[in-house]
Coordinates of C-alpha atoms in Angstrom, one line a residue:
M759 CA -19.3 -17.5 18.6
S760 CA -22.9 -16.4 18.3
N761 CA -25.0 -13.4 19.3
P762 CA -28.8 -12.8 18.9
A763 CA -29.6 -10.4 16.1
P764 CA -31.4 -7.2 17.1
D765 CA -34.8 -8.4 15.8
G766 CA -34.5 -11.6 17.9
G767 CA -35.4 -13.7 14.8
M768 CA -31.9 -14.5 13.7
I769 CA -28.7 -15.6 15.4
R770 CA -25.3 -14.1 14.4
V771 CA -22.4 -16.5 14.1
Y772 CA -18.7 -15.9 13.3
D773 CA -16.2 -18.2 11.7
A774 CA -12.5 -18.5 12.5
Y775 CA -11.7 -15.6 10.1
G776 CA -14.1 -13.2 12.0
R777 CA -16.7 -13.2 9.2
E778 CA -20.3 -12.7 10.3
F779 CA -23.1 -14.9 9.1
Q780 CA -26.8 -14.9 10.2
I781 CA -28.9 -18.1 10.5
T782 CA -32.5 -18.6 11.7
R783 CA -33.1 -19.2 15.4
Q784 CA -34.6 -22.6 14.4
E785 CA -31.5 -23.6 12.4
W786 CA -29.3 -22.6 15.4
R787 CA -31.5 -24.7 17.8
T788 CA -31.8 -27.8 15.6
R789 CA -28.4 -27.9 13.9
M790 CA -25.7 -25.8 15.6
L791 CA -26.7 -25.8 19.3
P792 CA -26.6 -29.6 19.7
D793 CA -23.2 -29.7 18.1
A794 CA -22.0 -26.8 20.3
I795 CA -23.2 -28.7 23.4
R796 CA -21.5 -32.0 22.3
Q797 CA -18.2 -30.1 21.7
R798 CA -18.3 -28.7 25.3
W799 CA -19.7 -31.8 27.0
D800 CA -16.6 -32.4 29.0
D801 CA -15.5 -28.8 29.5
A802 CA -17.3 -27.3 32.5
D803 CA -16.3 -23.7 31.8
A804 CA -17.1 -23.8 28.1
L805 CA -20.4 -25.6 28.8
A806 CA -21.4 -23.0 31.4
G807 CA -20.6 -20.1 29.0
L808 CA -22.8 -21.8 26.4
L809 CA -25.6 -22.2 28.9
V810 CA -25.5 -18.6 29.9
Q811 CA -25.5 -17.4 26.3
S812 CA -28.3 -19.7 25.3
L813 CA -30.5 -18.7 28.3
G814 CA -30.0 -15.1 27.1
D815 CA -31.1 -16.2 23.7
G816 CA -34.3 -17.7 25.2
L817 CA -33.4 -21.3 24.3
H818 CA -34.1 -22.8 27.8
A819 CA -36.2 -25.6 26.3
D820 CA -33.1 -27.1 24.7
L821 CA -30.8 -27.0 27.7
A822 CA -32.0 -29.5 30.3
D823 CA -29.5 -32.2 29.5
A824 CA -26.6 -29.7 29.2
A825 CA -27.6 -28.1 32.6
E826 CA -27.7 -31.6 34.2
R827 CA -24.3 -32.4 32.8
L828 CA -22.8 -29.1 34.1
Y829 CA -24.2 -29.8 37.5
E830 CA -22.4 -33.2 37.4
L831 CA -19.1 -31.7 36.2
D832 CA -19.3 -29.0 38.9
G833 CA -19.8 -31.6 41.6
G834 CA -22.9 -29.8 42.9
G835 CA -21.1 -26.5 43.1
E836 CA -22.9 -23.1 43.1
R837 CA -22.5 -22.4 39.3
G838 CA -23.9 -25.7 38.2
A839 CA -26.7 -25.7 40.8
V840 CA -27.8 -22.2 39.9
L841 CA -27.8 -22.7 36.1
L842 CA -29.7 -26.0 36.5
A843 CA -32.2 -24.3 38.8
I844 CA -32.7 -21.5 36.3
V845 CA -33.3 -24.0 33.4
H846 CA -35.8 -25.8 35.5
L847 CA -37.5 -22.6 36.5
E848 CA -37.7 -21.3 32.8
N849 CA -39.2 -24.7 31.8
G850 CA -41.9 -24.5 34.5
R851 CA -40.4 -27.2 36.7
L852 CA -40.7 -25.2 40.0
D853 CA -40.4 -28.2 42.3
D854 CA -37.2 -29.4 40.6
S855 CA -35.7 -25.9 40.7
E856 CA -36.5 -25.5 44.4
R857 CA -35.1 -29.0 45.1
V858 CA -31.7 -28.2 43.5
L859 CA -31.4 -25.0 45.4
E860 CA -32.4 -26.4 48.8
R861 CA -30.0 -29.3 48.3
H862 CA -27.2 -26.9 47.7
I863 CA -28.1 -24.9 50.8
E864 CA -28.2 -28.0 52.9
T865 CA -24.7 -29.1 51.6
H866 CA -22.9 -25.9 51.2
G867 CA -24.9 -23.3 53.1
P868 CA -26.8 -20.3 51.7
T869 CA -25.3 -17.8 49.3
G870 CA -26.7 -14.6 47.8
V871 CA -27.2 -15.9 44.3
V872 CA -28.7 -19.2 45.4
L873 CA -31.2 -17.4 47.7
T874 CA -32.1 -14.9 45.0
N875 CA -33.0 -17.7 42.6
L876 CA -35.0 -19.4 45.4
A877 CA -36.9 -16.2 45.9
K878 CA -37.8 -16.3 42.2
V879 CA -39.3 -19.8 42.7
H880 CA -41.4 -18.4 45.5
A881 CA -42.5 -15.4 43.4
E882 CA -43.4 -17.7 40.5
R883 CA -45.7 -19.6 42.9
G884 CA -47.3 -16.3 43.9
D885 CA -45.9 -16.3 47.5
Q886 CA -44.7 -12.7 47.5
A887 CA -44.0 -12.5 51.2
A888 CA -41.7 -15.5 51.1
A889 CA -40.0 -14.1 48.0
L890 CA -39.3 -10.7 49.6
D891 CA -38.0 -12.3 52.8
T892 CA -35.7 -14.7 50.9
L893 CA -34.6 -11.9 48.7
W894 CA -33.6 -9.7 51.6
R895 CA -31.6 -12.6 53.1
A896 CA -29.9 -13.0 49.8
L897 CA -28.9 -9.3 49.8
E898 CA -27.6 -9.5 53.3
L899 CA -25.2 -12.2 52.1
D900 CA -24.4 -10.4 48.8
P901 CA -25.7 -6.9 48.4
N902 CA -24.2 -6.4 45.0
Q903 CA -26.3 -8.8 42.9
D904 CA -27.5 -6.9 39.9
N905 CA -30.8 -8.8 39.4
G906 CA -31.5 -9.2 43.1
L907 CA -30.9 -5.5 43.9
G908 CA -32.9 -4.2 40.9
W909 CA -35.8 -6.6 41.8
F910 CA -35.7 -5.4 45.5
E911 CA -35.9 -1.8 44.5
A912 CA -38.7 -2.5 42.0
I913 CA -40.8 -4.3 44.6
H914 CA -40.6 -1.3 47.0
R915 CA -41.2 1.3 44.3
E916 CA -44.2 -0.6 43.0
H917 CA -45.8 -0.4 46.4
G918 CA -44.6 3.0 47.7
G919 CA -43.4 5.0 44.7
D920 CA -40.0 6.5 44.1
T921 CA -39.6 7.5 47.7
A922 CA -39.9 3.8 48.8
G923 CA -37.6 2.7 46.1
L924 CA -34.9 5.2 47.2
A925 CA -35.3 4.1 50.8
A926 CA -34.8 0.5 49.8
M927 CA -31.6 1.4 48.0
R928 CA -30.4 3.3 51.1
R929 CA -31.2 0.3 53.2
V930 CA -29.1 -2.0 51.0
A931 CA -26.3 0.7 50.8
G932 CA -25.9 0.3 54.6
L933 CA -25.0 -3.4 54.3
P934 CA -21.3 -4.3 54.7
G935 CA -19.5 -4.4 51.4
S936 CA -22.3 -2.8 49.4
W937 CA -21.3 -0.9 46.3
R938 CA -24.0 -1.5 43.7
A939 CA -26.6 0.4 45.7
Q940 CA -24.2 3.4 45.8
L941 CA -24.4 3.5 42.0
W942 CA -28.2 3.9 42.1
L943 CA -27.9 6.6 44.7
A944 CA -25.2 8.4 42.6
H945 CA -27.6 8.3 39.7
G946 CA -30.2 10.1 41.8
E947 CA -27.7 12.8 42.8
L948 CA -26.8 13.4 39.2
G949 CA -30.5 13.8 38.4
A950 CA -30.6 16.4 41.2
H951 CA -27.6 18.2 39.6
N952 CA -25.4 17.4 42.6
L953 CA -22.2 16.2 41.0
A954 CA -20.2 16.4 44.3
G955 CA -22.7 14.0 45.9
A956 CA -22.6 11.6 43.0
L957 CA -18.8 11.5 42.9
G958 CA -18.8 10.8 46.6
Y959 CA -21.0 7.7 46.1
Y960 CA -18.9 6.6 43.1
R961 CA -15.7 6.9 45.1
L962 CA -17.2 4.8 47.9
A963 CA -18.4 2.2 45.4
L964 CA -14.9 2.0 43.8
E965 CA -13.3 1.7 47.3
R966 CA -15.6 -1.2 48.3
A967 CA -15.7 -3.1 45.0
G968 CA -12.1 -4.3 45.1
R969 CA -9.8 -5.0 42.1
P970 CA -10.3 -5.5 39.3
V971 CA -13.2 -3.1 39.4
P972 CA -16.4 -5.0 38.2
A973 CA -17.3 -4.2 34.6
D974 CA -20.9 -3.3 35.4
L975 CA -19.7 -0.7 38.0
L976 CA -17.6 1.1 35.4
L977 CA -20.3 0.8 32.8
R978 CA -23.0 2.3 35.0
M979 CA -20.8 5.0 36.3
S980 CA -19.4 6.1 33.0
G981 CA -22.8 5.9 31.3
D982 CA -24.5 8.0 33.9
L983 CA -21.7 10.6 33.9
G984 CA -21.7 10.7 30.1
R985 CA -25.4 11.2 29.8
S986 CA -25.2 14.0 32.4
G987 CA -22.5 15.7 30.3
Q988 CA -19.8 15.3 33.0
L989 CA -17.1 14.2 30.6
E990 CA -14.1 15.3 32.6
A991 CA -15.4 13.4 35.6
L992 CA -16.2 10.4 33.4
V993 CA -12.6 10.2 32.2
S994 CA -10.9 10.9 35.6
M995 CA -13.1 8.3 37.4
T996 CA -13.1 5.6 34.7
A997 CA -9.8 5.7 32.9
P998 CA -7.5 4.7 35.8
H999 CA -9.5 1.4 36.2
F1000 CA -10.2 0.5 32.6
D1001 CA -8.9 -2.8 31.3
A1002 CA -10.2 -3.8 27.8
A1003 CA -10.2 -7.5 28.5
A1004 CA -12.1 -7.2 31.8
H1005 CA -14.4 -4.2 30.9
G1006 CA -15.1 -4.6 27.2
M1007 CA -16.8 -2.6 24.6
G1008 CA -19.4 -0.9 26.8
V1009 CA -16.9 0.8 29.1
G1010 CA -14.3 1.3 26.4
G1011 CA -16.9 2.9 24.1
N1012 CA -18.0 5.4 26.8
L1013 CA -14.4 6.3 27.4
I1014 CA -13.7 6.8 23.7
R1015 CA -16.8 8.9 23.2
A1016 CA -15.8 11.2 26.1
Y1017 CA -12.2 11.5 24.9
A1018 CA -13.5 12.4 21.4
A1019 CA -15.9 15.0 22.7
L1020 CA -13.1 16.5 24.7
G1021 CA -10.9 16.7 21.6
R1022 CA -8.3 14.2 22.9
P1023 CA -7.8 11.7 20.1
E1024 CA -4.6 10.0 21.4
P1025 CA -5.9 8.5 24.6
A1026 CA -9.1 7.6 22.7
R1027 CA -6.9 5.8 20.1
Q1028 CA -5.1 3.9 22.9
A1029 CA -8.4 2.7 24.3
L1030 CA -9.6 1.7 20.8
D1031 CA -6.4 -0.3 20.1
A1032 CA -6.8 -2.1 23.5
L1033 CA -10.3 -3.1 22.5
Y1034 CA -9.2 -4.2 19.0
A1035 CA -6.6 -6.4 20.6
Q1036 CA -9.3 -8.5 22.2
Q1037 CA -10.2 -9.7 18.6
R1038 CA -14.0 -9.8 19.2
P1039 CA -15.8 -10.0 15.8
D1040 CA -19.0 -9.0 17.5
W1041 CA -17.4 -5.6 18.3
K1042 CA -16.2 -5.0 14.8
E1043 CA -19.0 -2.6 13.7
A1044 CA -18.7 -0.4 16.8
L1045 CA -14.9 -0.3 16.6
A1046 CA -14.9 0.6 12.9
Y1047 CA -17.3 3.5 13.7
W1048 CA -14.9 4.9 16.4
D1049 CA -11.9 4.3 14.1
A1050 CA -13.5 6.5 11.5
E1051 CA -14.6 9.1 14.0
L1052 CA -11.1 9.4 15.5
A1053 CA -9.6 9.7 12.1
R1054 CA -11.9 12.6 11.3
L1055 CA -11.0 14.2 14.6
R1056 CA -7.3 14.0 13.9
V1057 CA -7.4 15.2 10.3
G1058 CA -10.3 17.7 10.4
D1059 CA -11.3 18.8 6.9
G1060 CA -7.7 18.1 5.6
A1061 CA -7.4 21.3 3.6
V1062 CA -4.1 23.1 4.0
P1063 CA -4.6 26.8 4.7
E1064 CA -3.3 29.1 2.1
S1065 CA -0.9 30.7 4.6
A1066 CA 0.5 27.4 5.8
P1067 CA 3.8 26.2 4.4
M1068 CA 3.3 23.0 2.3
R1069 CA 6.1 20.7 1.4
M1070 CA 5.6 17.9 -1.1
N1071 CA 7.8 15.0 -2.1
I1072 CA 7.3 12.7 -5.1
L1073 CA 7.7 9.1 -4.0
S1074 CA 8.0 6.3 -6.4
A1075 CA 6.9 2.6 -6.3
Q1076 CA 8.5 0.2 -8.8
G1077 CA 6.4 -2.3 -10.6
P1078 CA 3.1 -3.7 -9.2
V1079 CA 2.6 -2.4 -5.7
W1080 CA 2.2 -6.0 -4.3
L1081 CA 5.3 -7.5 -6.0
A1082 CA 8.7 -7.1 -4.4
E1083 CA 11.4 -7.6 -7.0
D1084 CA 13.7 -9.3 -4.5
S1085 CA 11.1 -11.9 -3.4
A1086 CA 10.5 -15.4 -4.4
A1087 CA 7.2 -14.3 -5.8
A1088 CA 9.0 -12.3 -8.6
A1089 CA 9.8 -15.6 -10.3
L1090 CA 6.1 -16.3 -10.8
Y1091 CA 5.9 -13.4 -13.3
P1092 CA 7.9 -12.6 -16.4
R1093 CA 10.7 -10.1 -15.8
P1094 CA 10.9 -7.2 -18.2
A1095 CA 14.1 -6.9 -20.2
D1096 CA 16.6 -4.4 -18.7
D1097 CA 16.1 -2.2 -21.8
A1098 CA 12.4 -2.5 -22.0
V1099 CA 10.3 0.6 -22.3
L1100 CA 9.9 2.4 -18.9
V1101 CA 6.4 3.7 -18.3
T1102 CA 5.8 6.1 -15.4
F1103 CA 2.3 6.5 -13.9
L1104 CA 0.9 9.6 -12.1
G1105 CA -2.6 10.1 -10.8
A1106 CA -3.6 11.5 -7.4
S1107 CA -5.9 14.2 -8.9
A1108 CA -9.7 14.2 -8.8
D1109 CA -12.3 16.9 -9.5
A1110 CA -15.4 16.3 -7.3
G1111 CA -17.0 19.5 -8.5
A1112 CA -16.2 21.8 -5.5
G1113 CA -12.7 21.0 -4.5
P1114 CA -10.0 23.6 -3.8
A1115 CA -7.6 24.4 -6.7
R1116 CA -4.7 24.0 -4.3
P1117 CA -3.5 20.4 -3.6
E1118 CA -4.7 19.2 -0.3
R1119 CA -4.2 16.5 2.3
Q1120 CA -7.5 15.0 3.3
L1121 CA -9.1 12.0 5.0
A1122 CA -9.3 9.5 2.1
D1123 CA -12.6 9.4 0.3
A1124 CA -13.8 7.3 -2.7
A1125 CA -12.6 9.7 -5.3
G1126 CA -9.2 10.2 -3.7
R1127 CA -8.7 6.5 -3.3
L1128 CA -9.7 5.7 -6.9
S1129 CA -7.4 8.5 -8.2
R1130 CA -4.5 6.6 -6.7
A1131 CA -5.8 3.1 -7.4
V1132 CA -6.2 3.7 -11.2
P1133 CA -2.5 4.3 -11.9
L1134 CA -1.5 1.3 -9.7
Y1135 CA -3.9 -0.9 -11.7
L1136 CA -2.7 0.5 -15.0
N1137 CA 0.9 0.0 -13.8
E1138 CA 0.5 -3.8 -13.2
Q1139 CA -1.4 -4.1 -16.5
A1140 CA 1.5 -2.6 -18.5
R1141 CA 4.1 -4.6 -16.6
L1142 CA 2.3 -8.0 -16.8
L1143 CA 0.4 -7.7 -20.1
A1144 CA 2.9 -5.8 -22.2
G1145 CA 6.4 -6.5 -20.6
A1146 CA 7.1 -2.8 -19.7
R1147 CA 9.2 -1.6 -16.9
T1148 CA 6.9 0.4 -14.7
Q1149 CA 6.9 2.8 -11.8
T1150 CA 4.1 4.9 -10.1
L1151 CA 4.8 8.4 -8.8
V1152 CA 3.1 9.3 -5.5
P1153 CA 2.7 12.9 -4.4
W1154 CA 3.3 12.9 -0.7
L1155 CA 2.9 15.8 1.7
T1156 CA 5.6 16.1 4.4
Q1157 CA 4.5 19.4 5.9
P1158 CA 2.5 20.4 7.9
S1159 CA 1.7 16.7 8.4
P1160 CA 2.4 13.5 6.3
G1161 CA -0.2 12.1 3.9
F1162 CA -1.3 11.7 0.3
V1163 CA -1.7 14.8 -1.8
L1164 CA -4.8 15.1 -3.8
S1165 CA -5.1 17.8 -6.5
A1166 CA -8.5 19.0 -7.6
R1167 CA -7.1 19.7 -11.1
A1168 CA -5.2 17.4 -13.4
W1169 CA -1.4 17.7 -13.0
D1170 CA 0.1 19.9 -15.7
D1171 CA 1.9 17.9 -18.4
N1172 CA 5.2 19.8 -17.8
D1173 CA 5.0 19.1 -14.1
A1174 CA 4.4 15.4 -14.7
L1175 CA 7.3 15.2 -17.2
R1176 CA 9.5 17.1 -14.7
Y1177 CA 8.6 14.7 -11.8
A1178 CA 9.4 11.7 -14.0
A1179 CA 12.7 13.2 -15.1
Q1180 CA 13.8 13.5 -11.5
C1181 CA 13.6 9.7 -11.0
E1182 CA 16.8 7.7 -11.1
A1183 CA 15.7 5.7 -14.1
Q1184 CA 14.7 7.8 -17.2
S1185 CA 11.2 7.2 -18.4
D1186 CA 10.1 6.7 -22.0
F1187 CA 6.5 7.5 -21.4
V1188 CA 4.3 9.1 -18.7
V1189 CA 0.7 8.0 -18.2
L1190 CA -1.1 10.8 -16.6
T1191 CA -4.6 10.1 -15.2
H1192 CA -7.3 12.3 -13.8
L1193 CA -10.7 11.5 -12.3
L1194 CA -13.9 13.5 -12.8
A1195 CA -16.1 12.6 -9.9
P1196 CA -19.3 14.7 -9.7
P1197 CA -21.6 14.3 -6.7
S1198 CA -24.2 12.7 -9.0
G1199 CA -24.1 10.9 -12.3
P1200 CA -21.3 8.8 -13.8
W1201 CA -17.6 9.4 -13.2
T1202 CA -14.9 9.7 -15.9
A1203 CA -11.3 8.5 -15.8
Q1204 CA -9.2 10.6 -18.2
L1205 CA -5.8 9.4 -19.5
R1206 CA -3.0 11.3 -21.3
L1207 CA 0.0 9.5 -22.7
L1208 CA 3.1 11.7 -22.7
R1209 CA 6.3 10.9 -24.6
M1210 CA 9.4 12.0 -22.8
E1211 CA 11.6 12.2 -25.9
D1212 CA 9.8 15.2 -27.3
E1213 CA 7.6 16.1 -24.3
S1214 CA 4.5 15.7 -26.4
C1215 CA 1.1 14.2 -25.7
V1216 CA 0.7 11.3 -28.2
G1217 CA -2.8 10.2 -27.2
E1218 CA -5.8 10.7 -24.9
L1219 CA -8.3 8.2 -23.6
S1220 CA -11.3 8.3 -21.3
A1221 CA -13.8 5.9 -19.7
R1222 CA -17.2 6.7 -18.1
F1223 CA -18.5 4.4 -15.3
A1224 CA -20.8 4.2 -12.4
P1225 CA -18.7 4.7 -9.2
A1226 CA -20.0 1.4 -7.7
D1227 CA -19.2 -0.6 -10.8
P1228 CA -16.0 0.5 -12.6
A1229 CA -14.9 -3.0 -13.7
A1230 CA -15.8 -2.9 -17.4
A1231 CA -14.8 0.7 -18.0
L1232 CA -11.5 0.6 -16.3
S1233 CA -10.6 -2.8 -17.8
G1234 CA -11.4 -1.3 -21.2
L1235 CA -9.3 1.7 -20.4
A1236 CA -6.3 -0.6 -19.6
R1237 CA -6.7 -2.4 -22.9
D1238 CA -6.9 0.8 -24.8
M1239 CA -3.8 2.1 -23.0
L1240 CA -1.8 -1.0 -24.0
A1241 CA -2.9 -0.6 -27.6
L1242 CA -1.9 3.1 -27.5
L1243 CA 1.5 2.2 -26.1
A1244 CA 1.9 -0.4 -28.8
R1245 CA 1.4 2.2 -31.5
H1246 CA 4.1 4.4 -30.1
S1247 CA 6.7 1.9 -28.8
A1248 CA 8.0 -1.6 -29.1
L1249 CA 5.7 -2.8 -26.4
R1250 CA 3.2 -5.5 -27.5
P1251 CA 0.3 -7.0 -25.6
Q1252 CA 1.0 -10.5 -24.3
P1253 CA -1.0 -13.2 -22.5
A1254 CA -1.5 -12.6 -18.8
P1255 CA 0.7 -14.8 -16.5
A1256 CA -1.2 -17.7 -14.9
A1257 CA -0.4 -16.2 -11.5
Y1258 CA -2.2 -12.9 -12.4
Q1259 CA -6.0 -12.9 -11.9
V1260 CA -7.8 -9.7 -11.2
P1261 CA -11.2 -10.2 -9.6
E1262 CA -14.1 -9.4 -11.9
G1263 CA -17.5 -7.9 -11.4
P1264 CA -18.2 -6.6 -7.8
G1265 CA -14.7 -7.9 -6.7
F1266 CA -12.9 -5.5 -9.1
A1267 CA -13.7 -2.3 -7.1
D1268 CA -12.6 -4.0 -3.9
Y1269 CA -9.3 -5.1 -5.6
L1270 CA -8.6 -1.4 -6.6
L1271 CA -9.3 -0.4 -3.0
R1272 CA -6.8 -2.9 -1.6
L1273 CA -4.2 -1.7 -4.1
E1274 CA -4.6 1.8 -2.8
Q1275 CA -4.6 0.7 0.8
L1276 CA -1.3 -1.2 0.4
L1277 CA 0.2 2.0 -1.1
A1278 CA -1.0 3.9 2.0
V1279 CA 0.4 1.4 4.4
R1280 CA 3.8 1.3 2.6
C1281 CA 4.0 5.1 2.5
H1282 CA 3.1 5.5 6.2
G1283 CA 5.4 2.6 7.2
A1284 CA 8.3 4.3 5.5
G1285 CA 8.1 7.3 7.8
D1286 CA 7.8 7.7 11.6
P1287 CA 5.6 4.9 12.9
R1288 CA 4.3 7.3 15.6
E1289 CA 2.7 9.5 13.1
P1290 CA -1.1 9.0 13.3
G1291 CA -2.0 9.5 9.6
L1292 CA -2.9 5.9 8.8
N1293 CA -6.5 5.1 9.4
G1294 CA -8.6 1.9 9.4
E1295 CA -5.8 -0.5 9.9
R1296 CA -8.0 -3.5 10.8
E1297 CA -10.4 -2.8 8.0
I1298 CA -7.5 -2.9 5.6
L1299 CA -6.3 -6.3 6.8
D1300 CA -9.8 -7.6 7.2
G1301 CA -10.7 -6.5 3.7
N1302 CA -7.7 -8.2 2.2
L1303 CA -8.4 -11.4 4.1
R1304 CA -12.1 -11.4 2.8
Q1305 CA -10.9 -10.8 -0.7
C1306 CA -8.6 -13.8 -0.6
L1307 CA -11.4 -16.0 0.8
A1308 CA -13.7 -14.8 -2.0
H1309 CA -10.9 -15.5 -4.6
P1310 CA -8.9 -18.3 -3.1
H1311 CA -7.0 -19.1 -6.3
S1312 CA -5.8 -15.5 -7.1
V1313 CA -2.0 -15.5 -6.4
N1314 CA -1.8 -11.7 -6.8
A1315 CA -4.6 -11.2 -4.3
R1316 CA -2.7 -13.4 -1.8
L1317 CA 0.5 -11.5 -2.4
L1318 CA -1.4 -8.3 -1.9
L1319 CA -2.5 -9.6 1.5
A1320 CA 1.0 -10.8 2.4
R1321 CA 2.7 -7.6 1.5
T1322 CA 0.0 -5.5 3.2
L1323 CA 0.6 -7.5 6.4
R1324 CA 4.4 -7.0 6.0
A1325 CA 4.0 -3.3 5.6
M1326 CA 1.5 -3.1 8.4
E1327 CA 4.0 -4.6 10.8
K1328 CA 6.2 -1.6 10.2
A1329 CA 3.3 1.0 10.3
R1330 CA 1.0 -0.6 13.0
P1331 CA 2.5 -3.7 14.5
Q1332 CA -0.3 -4.3 17.0
A1333 CA -2.9 -4.5 14.2
A1334 CA -0.8 -6.8 12.1
A1335 CA -0.3 -9.2 15.1
E1336 CA -4.1 -9.5 15.5
Y1337 CA -4.4 -10.9 12.0
R1338 CA -1.4 -13.1 11.6
E1339 CA -3.1 -16.3 12.8
R1340 CA -6.0 -15.8 10.5
V1341 CA -3.7 -15.3 7.5
L1342 CA -1.8 -18.5 8.4
L1343 CA -5.1 -20.3 8.7
L1344 CA -6.0 -19.1 5.2
Q1345 CA -2.7 -20.5 3.9
R1346 CA -3.4 -23.9 5.5
E1347 CA -7.1 -24.2 4.5
H1348 CA -6.7 -22.6 1.0
P1349 CA -3.2 -23.5 -0.3
L1350 CA -2.0 -22.1 -3.6
P1351 CA -0.4 -24.4 -6.2
G1352 CA 3.2 -25.2 -6.0
A1353 CA 5.7 -22.3 -6.1
A1354 CA 3.0 -19.8 -5.4
Q1355 CA 2.2 -21.2 -2.0
A1356 CA 5.9 -21.2 -1.1
A1357 CA 6.3 -17.6 -2.3
V1358 CA 3.5 -16.4 -0.2
D1359 CA 4.8 -18.4 2.8
Q1360 CA 8.1 -16.7 2.4
A1361 CA 6.5 -13.3 2.2
L1362 CA 4.6 -14.0 5.4
Q1363 CA 7.8 -15.2 7.1
A1364 CA 9.4 -11.9 6.1
A1365 CA 6.5 -10.1 7.7
G1366 CA 6.9 -12.0 10.9

């Protein structure tokens, strides 16, 4: 799939995983367009689609052979004839363009689109009278041609001003079956602040247009109503006819914008999910924007009022968040002894410099995510590089609405010890982490090691880092933590298993993000799936997929993806279904060695 970039100098292309790349227009013309034409040479529909797209990209000089081939495949039908005539016209071959159109008229009779393109040939020759006469005959046959109607109005407005343009539209509106001219007339009524008059024209257009309602009808109607501030009318006139597959991002975006402005996130979310289901990578940026906007609309500022009752549970996650102990993948990693030291991790606190003292539920931000990711990362380090039994405690709000709890202050030592003591298995140590995240300057991760036996703090560590590049600091913090545990317990550092590779450099921060997102999906999936608290489902899956493509040999990154997909099928099954084929393609094109591939395959089967 390709699209022209906004500056017109580059072409956007997308691979089978939905990743976007940009290549020069010249590279597309010389290397990719010829291959695309060859691949579609015997498929009339695919070749026609490529011709339409390439004409829009201004590549008419490269399309003569493909247009001739489509004309042959279509047996001289209207589509092939019109596209061949357009290619000839764009390449300055006016006689050839006219010959194709006249031949079609002689064989099949005149149609609106054929006559409109014949009118363009006359206009290109400078015969404006013949062009206008032919254009009117085209509109008599089909009054709803977008280009033909707009051209007809422009000709009259150019010679007689807005009054003549309006009269031309009224003339076309009187033709049998006309609905597009009614949209122009409705636009004028909105400009005159006559909503009732505009709605009358819209209803007439909808009545005449048939079903399914043409996409450009809904796009023009919803856009004009939105720009006029008539949001209730926009929703009531557009929503009953909206179909994501037929009407696309333009109409869907107008609907979502109106719903959001009216404070109605649930129907907006339904429209968004319907658009996501079309799996159009070229819509990804717009969909992600609305995903974030609707999340903010649902959550607000996230702070729990002082007067509101707040109930919090402490959830626990055993071992690395991506490793299920009862899965085939567990055999890829050394299993801790049953009597190994049990280390419990607790984070979920971050001081951004202006946060409330009271714990809060909020739309996840960078500091909140990292406050949960750090203990998850330290957990897997202690398990896989020191042989500890591990668990992570997760403060979780159940009332007034479910979600992660973020404290602006570090948890009190006594509270942390009490939370750990309430777990089924009794801990030997608690690793308590806290994040200092000022708006400017470096951040600091603080760590306290608490010993359960005497409820004492036996060591403190810290690491300063730039928020965008935490790799070296947090890797060092993990090493220092393991050394601290070794001084106070029987745990000893050990080589990392071959199946454990944490991305380095820029990939490290992304790995931490995916750990936290898996925790979020698991926590939300464990509750009522109708709860709207989980946000950015597709970004989560897409980010995991991109991480695996960037690090195709990392077994734990692949298991992280597989378990995220499995958890997403419980929390948001529609989003998971959209990514399953891409994940299976990843498994085929980038297989892992031996048992690791089989373990991930099993995890994906469980997800299915």
